[in-house]
């Protein structure tokens, strides 16, 4: 029983040590892979805006439907 307890304690110690070491060394991808040609001011808000929640508004849905209908009408006219 004693070797098992020693093994568990050693495994926990190794896991905690690895966690601390990796936490200190790890960098976020947008920090690690920066280039001069890429402008990322604030990852997560730079593509869609601060107020975007992912849900389209009724006006957006109406506009998308209207655009799709117009596209289909033009395709039918061109055929």
PDB file of C-alpha atoms in Angstrom:
ATOM      1  CA  UNK A   1       0.000   0.000   0.000  1.00  0.00           C
ATOM      2  CA  UNK A   2       2.861   2.360   0.805  1.00  0.00           C
ATOM      3  CA  UNK A   3       4.364   2.215  -2.753  1.00  0.00           C
ATOM      4  CA  UNK A   4       0.930   3.042  -4.198  1.00  0.00           C
ATOM      5  CA  UNK A   5       0.549   6.128  -1.989  1.00  0.00           C
ATOM      6  CA  UNK A   6       4.077   7.241  -2.875  1.00  0.00           C
ATOM      7  CA  UNK A   7       3.269   6.803  -6.582  1.00  0.00           C
ATOM      8  CA  UNK A   8       0.057   8.842  -6.271  1.00  0.00           C
ATOM      9  CA  UNK A   9       1.841  11.623  -4.385  1.00  0.00           C
ATOM     10  CA  UNK A  10       4.628  11.639  -6.993  1.00  0.00           C
ATOM     11  CA  UNK A  11       2.095  11.786  -9.848  1.00  0.00           C
ATOM     12  CA  UNK A  12       0.280  14.704  -8.226  1.00  0.00           C
ATOM     13  CA  UNK A  13       3.572  16.523  -7.596  1.00  0.00           C
ATOM     14  CA  UNK A  14       4.678  16.025 -11.214  1.00  0.00           C
ATOM     15  CA  UNK A  15       1.288  17.214 -12.500  1.00  0.00           C
ATOM     16  CA  UNK A  16       1.363  20.344 -10.346  1.00  0.00           C
ATOM     17  CA  UNK A  17       4.951  21.081 -11.355  1.00  0.00           C
ATOM     18  CA  UNK A  18       4.131  20.673 -15.037  1.00  0.00           C
ATOM     19  CA  UNK A  19       1.073  22.906 -14.652  1.00  0.00           C
ATOM     20  CA  UNK A  20       3.091  25.691 -13.047  1.00  0.00           C
ATOM     21  CA  UNK A  21       5.897  25.388 -15.599  1.00  0.00           C
ATOM     22  CA  UNK A  22       3.583  25.364 -18.621  1.00  0.00           C
ATOM     23  CA  UNK A  23       1.512  28.216 -17.213  1.00  0.00           C
ATOM     24  CA  UNK A  24       4.640  30.345 -16.912  1.00  0.00           C
ATOM     25  CA  UNK A  25       5.966  29.505 -20.382  1.00  0.00           C
ATOM     26  CA  UNK A  26       2.762  29.389 -22.437  1.00  0.00           C
ATOM     27  CA  UNK A  27       1.838  32.323 -24.694  1.00  0.00           C
ATOM     28  CA  UNK A  28      -1.469  32.983 -26.398  1.00  0.00           C
ATOM     29  CA  UNK A  29      -1.508  32.295 -30.136  1.00  0.00           C
ATOM     30  CA  UNK A  30      -2.177  35.907 -31.110  1.00  0.00           C
ATOM     31  CA  UNK A  31       0.817  36.985 -29.029  1.00  0.00           C
ATOM     32  CA  UNK A  32       3.148  34.224 -30.159  1.00  0.00           C
ATOM     33  CA  UNK A  33       2.508  34.481 -33.915  1.00  0.00           C
ATOM     34  CA  UNK A  34       2.404  38.240 -34.462  1.00  0.00           C
ATOM     35  CA  UNK A  35       3.697  39.580 -37.744  1.00  0.00           C
ATOM     36  CA  UNK A  36       4.113  43.093 -39.049  1.00  0.00           C
ATOM     37  CA  UNK A  37       1.438  42.537 -41.704  1.00  0.00           C
ATOM     38  CA  UNK A  38      -1.332  41.541 -39.302  1.00  0.00           C
ATOM     39  CA  UNK A  39      -3.265  44.068 -37.261  1.00  0.00           C
ATOM     40  CA  UNK A  40      -5.053  42.500 -34.313  1.00  0.00           C
ATOM     41  CA  UNK A  41      -6.126  45.155 -31.885  1.00  0.00           C
ATOM     42  CA  UNK A  42      -8.387  43.073 -29.700  1.00  0.00           C
ATOM     43  CA  UNK A  43      -8.930  39.433 -30.624  1.00  0.00           C
ATOM     44  CA  UNK A  44     -12.548  38.447 -30.317  1.00  0.00           C
ATOM     45  CA  UNK A  45     -14.019  41.845 -31.165  1.00  0.00           C
ATOM     46  CA  UNK A  46     -11.993  42.888 -34.189  1.00  0.00           C
ATOM     47  CA  UNK A  47     -14.053  40.916 -36.717  1.00  0.00           C
ATOM     48  CA  UNK A  48     -17.680  41.455 -35.745  1.00  0.00           C
ATOM     49  CA  UNK A  49     -17.795  44.334 -33.280  1.00  0.00           C
ATOM     50  CA  UNK A  50     -18.389  44.757 -29.594  1.00  0.00           C
ATOM     51  CA  UNK A  51     -22.204  44.428 -29.605  1.00  0.00           C
ATOM     52  CA  UNK A  52     -22.427  41.328 -31.806  1.00  0.00           C
ATOM     53  CA  UNK A  53     -24.003  38.365 -30.039  1.00  0.00           C
ATOM     54  CA  UNK A  54     -24.433  35.962 -32.945  1.00  0.00           C
ATOM     55  CA  UNK A  55     -28.210  36.232 -33.210  1.00  0.00           C
ATOM     56  CA  UNK A  56     -29.574  37.993 -36.295  1.00  0.00           C
ATOM     57  CA  UNK A  57     -32.196  40.680 -35.717  1.00  0.00           C
ATOM     58  CA  UNK A  58     -35.557  40.501 -37.535  1.00  0.00           C
ATOM     59  CA  UNK A  59     -34.326  43.285 -39.828  1.00  0.00           C
ATOM     60  CA  UNK A  60     -31.262  41.202 -40.736  1.00  0.00           C
ATOM     61  CA  UNK A  61     -33.446  38.196 -41.552  1.00  0.00           C
ATOM     62  CA  UNK A  62     -35.742  40.313 -43.746  1.00  0.00           C
ATOM     63  CA  UNK A  63     -32.743  41.780 -45.551  1.00  0.00           C
ATOM     64  CA  UNK A  64     -31.189  38.337 -46.112  1.00  0.00           C
ATOM     65  CA  UNK A  65     -34.497  36.994 -47.452  1.00  0.00           C
ATOM     66  CA  UNK A  66     -34.874  40.002 -49.763  1.00  0.00           C
ATOM     67  CA  UNK A  67     -31.301  39.612 -51.029  1.00  0.00           C
ATOM     68  CA  UNK A  68     -31.835  35.892 -51.680  1.00  0.00           C
ATOM     69  CA  UNK A  69     -35.086  36.570 -53.575  1.00  0.00           C
ATOM     70  CA  UNK A  70     -33.370  39.253 -55.669  1.00  0.00           C
ATOM     71  CA  UNK A  71     -30.494  36.878 -56.425  1.00  0.00           C
ATOM     72  CA  UNK A  72     -32.902  34.131 -57.527  1.00  0.00           C
ATOM     73  CA  UNK A  73     -34.846  36.603 -59.694  1.00  0.00           C
ATOM     74  CA  UNK A  74     -31.647  37.724 -61.427  1.00  0.00           C
ATOM     75  CA  UNK A  75     -30.548  34.109 -61.945  1.00  0.00           C
ATOM     76  CA  UNK A  76     -33.893  33.251 -63.530  1.00  0.00           C
ATOM     77  CA  UNK A  77     -33.704  36.315 -65.767  1.00  0.00           C
ATOM     78  CA  UNK A  78     -30.207  35.426 -66.932  1.00  0.00           C
ATOM     79  CA  UNK A  79     -31.105  31.829 -67.881  1.00  0.00           C
TER      80      UNK A  79
END
